[in-house]
Tab-separated table of C-alpha atoms in Angstrom:
chain	number	residue	atom	x	y	z
A	1	MET	CA	-0.028	0.050	0.024
A	2	THR	CA	1.360	3.349	-1.067
A	3	HIS	CA	0.198	6.874	-1.041
A	4	ARG	CA	0.908	7.521	-4.698
A	5	GLN	CA	2.405	5.731	-7.705
A	6	PRO	CA	4.932	3.335	-6.448
A	7	ASN	CA	8.662	4.101	-7.077
A	8	PRO	CA	10.520	1.728	-9.211
A	9	ALA	CA	11.938	-0.159	-6.506
A	10	ILE	CA	8.570	-0.845	-5.020
A	11	ALA	CA	7.461	-1.532	-8.452
A	12	ARG	CA	9.730	-4.389	-8.785
A	13	ILE	CA	8.840	-5.911	-5.528
A	14	VAL	CA	5.297	-6.029	-6.624
A	15	GLU	CA	6.170	-7.460	-10.096
A	16	THR	CA	8.222	-10.274	-8.397
A	17	LEU	CA	5.444	-11.054	-6.093
A	18	LYS	CA	3.115	-11.348	-8.669
A	19	SER	CA	5.388	-13.823	-10.671
A	20	LYS	CA	5.463	-16.078	-7.708
A	21	GLY	CA	1.616	-16.197	-7.820
A	22	GLU	CA	0.844	-13.659	-5.011
A	23	LYS	CA	-2.073	-11.191	-5.459
A	24	VAL	CA	-1.145	-7.571	-4.950
A	25	GLN	CA	-3.739	-4.920	-4.115
A	26	TYR	CA	-2.766	-1.043	-4.535
A	27	SER	CA	-4.004	1.809	-2.463
A	28	TYR	CA	-2.734	5.245	-3.466
A	29	SER	CA	-4.143	6.927	-0.211
A	30	TYR	CA	-3.696	6.197	3.426
A	31	GLN	CA	-7.595	6.949	3.802
A	32	ASN	CA	-8.460	4.357	1.176
A	33	ALA	CA	-5.898	1.842	2.629
A	34	ALA	CA	-7.576	2.376	6.019
A	35	SER	CA	-11.052	1.798	4.541
A	36	TYR	CA	-9.637	-1.212	2.728
A	37	VAL	CA	-8.202	-3.240	5.638
A	38	VAL	CA	-11.308	-2.448	7.797
A	39	SER	CA	-13.664	-4.012	5.027
A	40	THR	CA	-11.287	-6.706	3.667
A	41	VAL	CA	-10.244	-9.860	5.602
A	42	ALA	CA	-8.487	-11.741	2.798
A	43	ILE	CA	-5.174	-9.862	3.649
A	44	ASP	CA	-1.964	-11.862	4.349
A	45	CYS	CA	0.637	-9.184	4.647
A	46	ILE	CA	0.702	-5.364	4.205
A	47	LEU	CA	3.470	-3.263	2.850
A	48	LEU	CA	3.214	0.362	3.852
A	49	GLU	CA	5.423	3.199	2.236
A	50	TRP	CA	6.683	5.798	4.765
A	51	ASN	CA	6.183	9.332	4.292
A	52	ALA	CA	7.160	11.727	7.146
A	53	HIS	CA	4.630	14.243	6.043
A	54	ASP	CA	1.606	12.037	6.533
A	55	ILE	CA	2.444	10.857	10.113
A	56	ALA	CA	-1.194	11.360	11.455
A	57	GLN	CA	-2.641	9.366	8.553
A	58	ILE	CA	-0.097	6.679	9.070
A	59	ARG	CA	-1.054	6.380	12.866
A	60	THR	CA	-4.698	6.105	11.972
A	61	LEU	CA	-3.995	3.395	9.425
A	62	VAL	CA	-1.844	1.373	11.818
A	63	GLU	CA	-4.587	1.892	14.563
A	64	ARG	CA	-7.236	0.258	12.288
A	65	LEU	CA	-4.902	-2.421	11.083
A	66	SER	CA	-4.360	-3.560	14.956
A	67	LEU	CA	-8.224	-3.686	15.324
A	68	ARG	CA	-8.987	-5.890	12.357
A	69	HIS	CA	-5.658	-7.586	11.612
A	70	ASP	CA	-3.848	-7.764	14.952
A	71	GLN	CA	-1.433	-10.547	13.740
A	72	THR	CA	-1.048	-9.682	10.205
A	73	PRO	CA	2.506	-8.775	9.350
A	74	VAL	CA	3.057	-5.246	8.415
A	75	PHE	CA	6.265	-4.075	6.428
A	76	LEU	CA	7.306	-0.527	6.530
A	77	MET	CA	9.329	0.449	3.064
A	78	VAL	CA	11.665	3.437	3.742
A	79	LYS	CA	14.207	4.880	0.966
A	80	SER	CA	16.894	6.338	3.136
A	81	ALA	CA	18.577	6.341	6.505
A	82	GLY	CA	17.022	9.898	7.041
A	83	ASP	CA	13.552	8.368	6.441
A	84	ASN	CA	14.321	5.554	8.714
A	85	ALA	CA	15.232	7.940	11.461
A	86	SER	CA	11.951	9.947	11.079
A	87	VAL	CA	9.777	6.944	11.582
A	88	ASP	CA	7.300	7.670	14.567
A	89	ALA	CA	7.821	5.435	17.712
A	90	GLU	CA	4.069	4.277	17.838
A	91	VAL	CA	4.230	3.389	14.018
A	92	MET	CA	7.501	1.515	14.690
A	93	ASN	CA	6.141	-0.666	17.673
A	94	ARG	CA	3.184	-1.822	15.424
A	95	VAL	CA	5.227	-2.896	12.377
A	96	THR	CA	6.739	-6.112	11.798
A	97	GLU	CA	9.884	-5.171	9.889
A	98	THR	CA	11.332	-2.175	8.186
A	99	PHE	CA	12.879	-2.299	4.574
A	100	MET	CA	15.406	-0.021	3.234
A	101	VAL	CA	13.817	-0.620	-0.448
A	102	LEU	CA	16.891	0.973	-2.241
A	103	ASP	CA	19.694	-1.030	-0.183
A	104	ASP	CA	18.024	-4.675	0.045
A	105	THR	CA	17.714	-6.798	-3.067
A	106	THR	CA	14.308	-7.424	-4.343
A	107	ASP	CA	14.623	-11.140	-4.084
A	108	PHE	CA	15.664	-10.717	-0.400
A	109	ILE	CA	12.703	-8.448	0.429
A	110	VAL	CA	10.246	-10.727	-1.569
A	111	GLY	CA	11.810	-13.836	0.615
A	112	ARG	CA	11.122	-11.961	3.983
A	113	LEU	CA	7.665	-11.158	2.986
A	114	GLN	CA	6.720	-14.836	2.217
A	115	ALA	CA	8.336	-16.076	5.128
A	116	ALA	CA	6.269	-13.748	7.135
A	117	VAL	CA	3.068	-14.663	5.344
A	118	ASN	CA	3.777	-18.450	6.043
A	119	ARG	CA	4.284	-17.592	9.965
A	120	TYR	CA	1.193	-15.918	10.025
A	121	GLU	CA	-0.781	-18.553	8.200
A	122	LYS	CA	0.629	-21.101	10.867
A	123	ILE	CA	-0.571	-18.744	13.567
A	124	MET	CA	-3.743	-18.184	12.035
A	125	MET	CA	-4.831	-21.533	10.714
A	126	PRO	CA	-6.675	-24.036	13.202
A	127	PRO	CA	-4.869	-27.473	13.167
A	128	LEU	CA	-7.348	-29.527	11.509
A	129	MET	CA	-7.954	-27.022	8.567
A	130	ALA	CA	-4.317	-26.545	8.217
A	131	ALA	CA	-3.720	-30.471	8.022
A	132	MET	CA	-6.487	-30.870	5.437
A	133	MET	CA	-5.315	-28.125	3.262
A	134	GLU	CA	-1.584	-29.744	3.419
A	135	TYR	CA	-3.111	-32.998	2.510
A	136	ALA	CA	-4.835	-31.675	-0.424
A	137	LYS	CA	-1.575	-30.216	-1.678
A	138	GLU	CA	-0.167	-33.644	-1.517
A	139	LYS	CA	-2.667	-34.859	-4.275
A	140	GLU	CA	-2.526	-38.185	-2.953
A	141	TYR	CA	-5.008	-40.933	-4.527
A	142	SER	CA	-7.568	-42.057	-2.241
A	143	TRP	CA	-8.014	-45.891	-2.087
A	144	SER	CA	-10.565	-46.025	0.614
A	145	ALA	CA	-13.879	-44.704	1.499
A	146	PRO	CA	-15.699	-42.662	0.415
A	147	GLY	CA	-16.555	-44.308	-2.816
A	148	HIS	CA	-16.331	-41.228	-5.071
A	149	GLN	CA	-12.488	-41.256	-4.977
A	150	GLY	CA	-11.821	-37.596	-4.363
A	151	GLY	CA	-14.890	-36.686	-6.364
A	152	VAL	CA	-13.694	-38.290	-9.634
A	153	GLY	CA	-16.484	-41.028	-9.335
A	154	PHE	CA	-18.986	-38.159	-9.815
A	155	CYS	CA	-17.626	-37.073	-13.254
A	156	LYS	CA	-18.679	-40.410	-14.732
A	157	THR	CA	-22.258	-39.063	-15.313
A	158	ALA	CA	-23.739	-36.015	-16.467
A	159	VAL	CA	-25.736	-35.450	-13.274
A	160	GLY	CA	-22.662	-36.393	-11.305
A	161	ARG	CA	-20.460	-33.725	-13.031
A	162	LYS	CA	-23.076	-31.037	-12.314
A	163	PHE	CA	-22.786	-32.072	-8.920
A	164	TYR	CA	-18.782	-31.946	-8.811
A	165	ASP	CA	-18.910	-28.400	-10.390
A	166	PHE	CA	-21.373	-27.097	-8.050
A	167	TYR	CA	-19.123	-27.598	-4.944
A	168	GLY	CA	-15.648	-27.781	-6.376
A	169	GLU	CA	-13.066	-30.368	-6.028
A	170	ASN	CA	-11.401	-29.457	-2.886
A	171	ILE	CA	-14.445	-30.511	-0.533
A	172	PHE	CA	-14.313	-33.964	-2.513
A	173	ARG	CA	-10.457	-34.402	-2.190
A	174	THR	CA	-10.546	-33.769	1.542
A	175	ASP	CA	-13.942	-35.982	2.285
A	176	MET	CA	-12.037	-38.963	3.734
A	177	GLY	CA	-12.241	-41.693	6.098
A	178	ILE	CA	-10.693	-42.189	9.095
A	179	GLU	CA	-8.117	-44.738	7.449
A	180	ARG	CA	-6.189	-41.597	6.328
A	181	ALA	CA	-3.546	-41.869	9.165
A	182	SER	CA	-1.728	-38.751	8.335
A	183	LEU	CA	-4.544	-36.714	9.683
A	184	GLY	CA	-5.262	-39.023	12.707
A	185	SER	CA	-8.727	-40.316	13.991
A	186	MET	CA	-11.672	-38.628	15.151
A	187	LEU	CA	-12.692	-41.822	17.050
A	188	ASP	CA	-9.478	-41.867	19.122
A	189	HIS	CA	-8.564	-38.120	19.273
A	190	THR	CA	-5.279	-38.422	17.554
A	191	GLY	CA	-3.207	-36.548	15.032
A	192	ALA	CA	-4.741	-33.576	13.760
A	193	PHE	CA	-8.277	-34.282	15.202
A	194	GLY	CA	-6.716	-34.530	18.467
A	195	GLU	CA	-4.878	-31.104	18.120
A	196	SER	CA	-8.019	-29.582	16.773
A	197	GLU	CA	-9.979	-30.702	19.928
A	198	LYS	CA	-7.392	-29.221	22.141
A	199	TYR	CA	-7.569	-26.043	20.087
A	200	ILE	CA	-11.271	-25.943	20.494
A	201	ALA	CA	-11.031	-26.355	24.404
A	202	ARG	CA	-8.703	-23.473	24.479
A	203	VAL	CA	-10.858	-21.282	22.386
A	204	PHE	CA	-14.201	-21.903	24.484
A	205	GLY	CA	-12.258	-22.087	27.840
A	206	ALA	CA	-12.839	-25.914	28.652
A	207	HIS	CA	-10.500	-28.414	30.050
A	208	ARG	CA	-11.455	-31.112	27.313
A	209	SER	CA	-13.412	-30.762	24.138
A	210	TYR	CA	-14.770	-33.229	21.669
A	211	SER	CA	-16.017	-32.889	18.057
A	212	LEU	CA	-19.086	-34.461	16.656
A	213	VAL	CA	-20.998	-34.611	13.443
A	214	VAL	CA	-24.048	-35.637	14.686
A	215	GLY	CA	-25.648	-32.354	15.678
A	216	THR	CA	-26.446	-31.403	19.272
A	217	SER	CA	-29.205	-34.214	19.568
A	218	GLY	CA	-26.537	-36.723	19.157
A	219	ALA	CA	-24.247	-34.586	21.659
A	220	ASN	CA	-26.868	-34.511	24.309
A	221	ARG	CA	-27.446	-38.165	23.991
A	222	THR	CA	-23.881	-39.020	24.052
A	223	ILE	CA	-23.337	-36.995	27.400
A	224	MET	CA	-26.406	-38.524	28.830
A	225	GLN	CA	-25.229	-42.073	27.857
A	226	ALA	CA	-21.711	-41.211	29.548
A	227	CYS	CA	-23.211	-39.824	32.563
A	228	LEU	CA	-26.225	-42.094	33.361
A	229	THR	CA	-27.547	-45.432	33.937
A	230	ASP	CA	-31.175	-46.843	34.816
A	231	LYS	CA	-30.030	-46.552	38.585
A	232	ASN	CA	-29.493	-42.838	38.469
A	233	ILE	CA	-31.812	-39.672	38.606
A	234	ALA	CA	-31.378	-36.897	36.157
A	235	ILE	CA	-32.619	-33.164	37.045
A	236	CYS	CA	-34.315	-31.907	33.694
A	237	ASP	CA	-35.414	-28.803	32.484
A	238	ARG	CA	-38.818	-29.274	31.286
A	239	ASN	CA	-38.270	-27.110	28.416
A	240	SER	CA	-35.545	-29.195	27.061
A	241	HIS	CA	-35.079	-30.389	23.562
A	242	LYS	CA	-36.400	-33.586	22.456
A	243	SER	CA	-32.920	-35.304	22.427
A	244	ILE	CA	-33.036	-34.993	26.334
A	245	GLU	CA	-36.199	-37.160	26.441
A	246	GLN	CA	-34.287	-39.703	23.872
A	247	GLY	CA	-31.517	-39.675	26.387
A	248	LEU	CA	-33.725	-40.562	29.090
A	249	MET	CA	-35.144	-43.405	27.256
A	250	LEU	CA	-31.731	-44.584	26.261
A	251	THR	CA	-30.317	-44.777	29.566
A	252	GLY	CA	-33.518	-45.645	31.618
A	253	ALA	CA	-32.673	-42.649	34.178
A	254	THR	CA	-35.381	-41.559	36.185
A	255	PRO	CA	-36.265	-37.614	35.550
A	256	VAL	CA	-37.305	-35.160	38.092
A	257	TYR	CA	-38.287	-31.796	36.537
A	258	MET	CA	-37.745	-28.162	36.849
A	259	THR	CA	-40.676	-26.372	35.170
A	260	PRO	CA	-40.088	-22.838	33.488
A	261	THR	CA	-42.721	-20.226	33.616
A	262	ARG	CA	-44.949	-19.376	30.560
A	263	ASN	CA	-47.036	-16.402	30.151
A	264	ALA	CA	-50.254	-15.535	28.271
A	265	TYR	CA	-48.496	-14.976	24.904
A	266	GLY	CA	-46.834	-18.646	25.112
A	267	ILE	CA	-43.340	-17.224	25.791
A	268	ILE	CA	-41.327	-19.721	27.676
A	269	GLY	CA	-39.360	-17.879	30.597
A	270	PRO	CA	-36.726	-19.090	32.746
A	271	ILE	CA	-36.963	-21.798	35.553
A	272	PRO	CA	-37.462	-20.109	38.834
A	273	LYS	CA	-34.787	-20.210	41.103
A	274	LYS	CA	-36.565	-21.835	43.827
A	275	GLN	CA	-37.066	-24.868	41.617
A	276	MET	CA	-33.104	-25.265	41.314
A	277	SER	CA	-32.849	-25.169	45.133
A	278	ALA	CA	-31.591	-28.399	47.066
A	279	GLU	CA	-34.787	-28.332	49.127
A	280	TYR	CA	-37.003	-28.328	46.035
A	281	ILE	CA	-35.147	-30.980	44.284
A	282	ARG	CA	-35.147	-33.534	47.257
A	283	GLY	CA	-38.986	-32.794	47.509
A	284	GLN	CA	-39.359	-33.799	43.724
A	285	VAL	CA	-37.145	-36.800	44.227
A	286	ALA	CA	-39.247	-37.749	47.406
A	287	GLU	CA	-42.476	-37.394	45.667
A	288	SER	CA	-41.308	-39.473	42.577
A	289	ARG	CA	-42.706	-42.907	42.574
A	290	PHE	CA	-40.081	-43.967	40.261
A	291	ALA	CA	-37.283	-42.659	42.295
A	292	ALA	CA	-38.549	-44.346	45.297
A	293	LEU	CA	-37.532	-47.511	43.628
A	294	LEU	CA	-33.710	-46.491	43.417
A	295	GLU	CA	-31.142	-47.009	46.113
A	296	GLU	CA	-29.083	-43.590	45.131
A	297	LYS	CA	-31.343	-40.723	45.709
A	298	ARG	CA	-28.647	-37.959	44.807
A	299	PRO	CA	-29.160	-37.052	41.206
A	300	ALA	CA	-26.283	-37.994	39.175
A	301	TYR	CA	-26.919	-35.356	36.058
A	302	SER	CA	-28.856	-32.079	35.432
A	303	ILE	CA	-29.519	-30.119	32.342
A	304	VAL	CA	-30.522	-26.618	31.808
A	305	THR	CA	-31.370	-24.981	28.364
A	306	ASN	CA	-29.359	-21.844	27.904
A	307	CYS	CA	-30.525	-19.791	26.106
A	308	THR	CA	-34.055	-20.682	26.021
A	309	TYR	CA	-36.170	-21.034	22.795
A	310	ASP	CA	-37.354	-17.386	23.340
A	311	GLY	CA	-33.870	-16.037	23.733
A	312	LEU	CA	-33.653	-15.748	27.750
A	313	ILE	CA	-30.307	-16.515	29.244
A	314	TYR	CA	-29.174	-17.730	32.773
A	315	ASN	CA	-26.461	-16.450	34.961
A	316	GLY	CA	-24.106	-19.250	34.868
A	317	ASP	CA	-22.892	-18.945	38.475
A	318	ILE	CA	-26.391	-19.018	39.788
A	319	ILE	CA	-26.898	-22.385	38.104
A	320	GLN	CA	-23.787	-23.834	38.974
A	321	ASN	CA	-24.135	-22.924	42.700
A	322	MET	CA	-27.961	-23.654	43.151
A	323	LEU	CA	-27.886	-27.002	41.164
A	324	GLY	CA	-24.285	-27.789	42.446
A	325	GLU	CA	-25.880	-28.574	45.877
A	326	SER	CA	-27.832	-31.258	44.379
A	327	CYS	CA	-25.840	-32.669	41.511
A	328	ASP	CA	-22.051	-33.199	40.444
A	329	ARG	CA	-22.706	-32.721	36.730
A	330	ILE	CA	-24.437	-29.794	35.269
A	331	HIS	CA	-25.035	-29.961	31.432
A	332	TYR	CA	-25.671	-26.717	29.712
A	333	ASP	CA	-27.355	-27.152	26.467
A	334	GLU	CA	-26.237	-24.000	24.492
A	335	ALA	CA	-27.061	-25.239	20.912
A	336	TRP	CA	-28.112	-21.521	19.950
A	337	PHE	CA	-25.862	-19.641	22.317
A	338	GLY	CA	-22.157	-20.537	20.981
A	339	TYR	CA	-21.425	-16.896	20.134
A	340	SER	CA	-21.674	-15.832	23.933
A	341	ARG	CA	-18.228	-16.215	24.876
A	342	PHE	CA	-17.072	-13.838	22.285
A	343	ASN	CA	-19.187	-10.940	23.111
A	344	PRO	CA	-18.765	-9.175	26.550
A	345	ILE	CA	-22.356	-8.431	27.226
A	346	TYR	CA	-22.704	-12.036	27.723
A	347	LYS	CA	-19.949	-12.510	30.300
A	348	GLY	CA	-20.798	-14.893	33.105
A	349	PHE	CA	-24.195	-15.929	31.236
A	350	HIS	CA	-22.848	-19.069	29.677
A	351	ALA	CA	-21.166	-22.587	30.645
A	352	MET	CA	-17.400	-22.237	30.062
A	353	ARG	CA	-17.232	-18.847	31.694
A	354	ASP	CA	-14.668	-19.421	34.817
A	355	ASP	CA	-11.149	-19.164	35.124
A	356	LYS	CA	-9.591	-22.614	34.539
A	357	LYS	CA	-7.181	-22.374	37.836
A	358	ARG	CA	-10.410	-21.586	39.849
A	359	MET	CA	-12.287	-24.603	38.444
A	360	ARG	CA	-9.314	-26.839	39.517
A	361	LYS	CA	-9.981	-25.994	42.903
A	362	MET	CA	-13.417	-27.499	42.641
A	363	LEU	CA	-12.878	-31.044	44.048
A	364	ARG	CA	-16.399	-32.449	42.767
A	365	LEU	CA	-18.361	-30.203	40.407
A	366	PHE	CA	-17.818	-30.137	36.645
A	367	SER	CA	-19.788	-28.676	33.832
A	368	LEU	CA	-20.804	-30.064	30.525
A	369	LEU	CA	-21.519	-28.149	27.218
A	370	THR	CA	-23.159	-28.807	23.962
A	371	LEU	CA	-22.490	-26.400	21.409
A	372	ARG	CA	-24.180	-26.738	17.882
A	373	ILE	CA	-22.051	-24.414	16.187
A	374	ASN	CA	-23.803	-24.404	12.845
A	375	CYS	CA	-26.915	-22.880	14.520
A	376	SER	CA	-25.376	-19.562	15.187
A	377	MET	CA	-21.967	-19.520	13.842
A	378	ARG	CA	-20.023	-20.030	10.777
A	379	CYS	CA	-19.562	-23.634	9.781
A	380	LEU	CA	-20.722	-26.678	7.640
A	381	ARG	CA	-24.074	-28.141	8.870
A	382	HIS	CA	-24.339	-30.558	11.998
A	383	LEU	CA	-20.812	-29.387	13.599
A	384	THR	CA	-21.048	-29.805	17.283
A	385	PHE	CA	-18.818	-29.590	20.063
A	386	ILE	CA	-18.893	-31.267	23.390
A	387	CYS	CA	-17.034	-29.148	26.037
A	388	VAL	CA	-16.110	-30.167	29.517
A	389	LYS	CA	-14.582	-28.161	32.434
A	390	GLY	CA	-14.081	-29.466	36.143
A	391	ALA	CA	-12.118	-31.310	38.223
A	392	ALA	CA	-13.146	-34.732	37.083
A	393	THR	CA	-11.823	-33.899	33.473
A	394	LEU	CA	-8.292	-33.529	34.847
A	395	ASN	CA	-7.967	-37.146	35.589
A	396	ARG	CA	-8.071	-39.423	32.511
A	397	ARG	CA	-8.950	-42.180	34.733
A	398	SER	CA	-12.224	-40.473	35.663
A	399	SER	CA	-15.087	-42.895	35.840
A	400	THR	CA	-16.922	-40.469	33.090
A	401	SER	CA	-15.805	-41.101	29.780
A	402	LEU	CA	-16.952	-39.471	26.562
A	403	THR	CA	-14.829	-41.122	24.157
């Protein structure tokens, strides 16, 4: 990005970048450059020509860069030692490197730029996506499932070819089974899949995470089958998704219910705090003729829908403190609330909210979270995460396993 027609040295850098397959976008004013970096995310590297007369505009530009492209490498191009000495300290602190465009060779500068882009991509890319893109570059034959063999099978018929052209080659080349050992396995959480789950845990503030492709319904059933048997009691939000009912049928667990409010307009409100109290839940257990048949009267699991289907949210600490008196496992079904961790207005109103060190001090309680990412965030259909936080997750020999 330069404030005017580039000088010959910069023009040579641009031409060399283009010859190596890189795409270059010019901006001939700092104001236009600032607008471009705010509106465009597909930026891997920024070259900024220094002009001492435009310090204020350059400061504005680098400030906007830090908001939208915090880790994107930024290179400052100066023409002389005098220009270099005039660089503002604030600007210098925000740039990755400074080039003397008339002293360094074009090949050296281009090499530095490409090396910076490679480092940036390694920082930016999530583990599984990076591994899949690297796998696609290797152009391996797929002698395994699925049977379309990297999409080639679709090209045998006219309608198949239309299907192939509609989605493009890469989605079929990276559509593979777990027998592709180079990527690891989703079943035993190894390789790129295992690293991806560790990455997800860090992003969502969990101790451990698991990836599923069965939607939140499958994730809810998975958690319930890991936590419950027909000898257990489950504390259930009466406004739960039907997958919770399915989990009860699969496990044979005995439910006791917390019933949310409902107004005259049919809007379902939150569960009253009274119904989350230990006294109320003990009363529900005592009144249940099915629970009376069980030896263990302490519930083994609880489920709260957050946010509700009408968009109401709970304070996570209140849920944890109140239900924690009755049950060791608290399941937050946040299928439509996956974005909550990334917006400060929802602080404290979701499952994975606590500091990990503080959670380690909790000897008993741990939280489970199901996130249907495709409902409210950008992903392919049915991607779901199970996130787990609490003392029991820190010991791999724990009796509760989700694998």
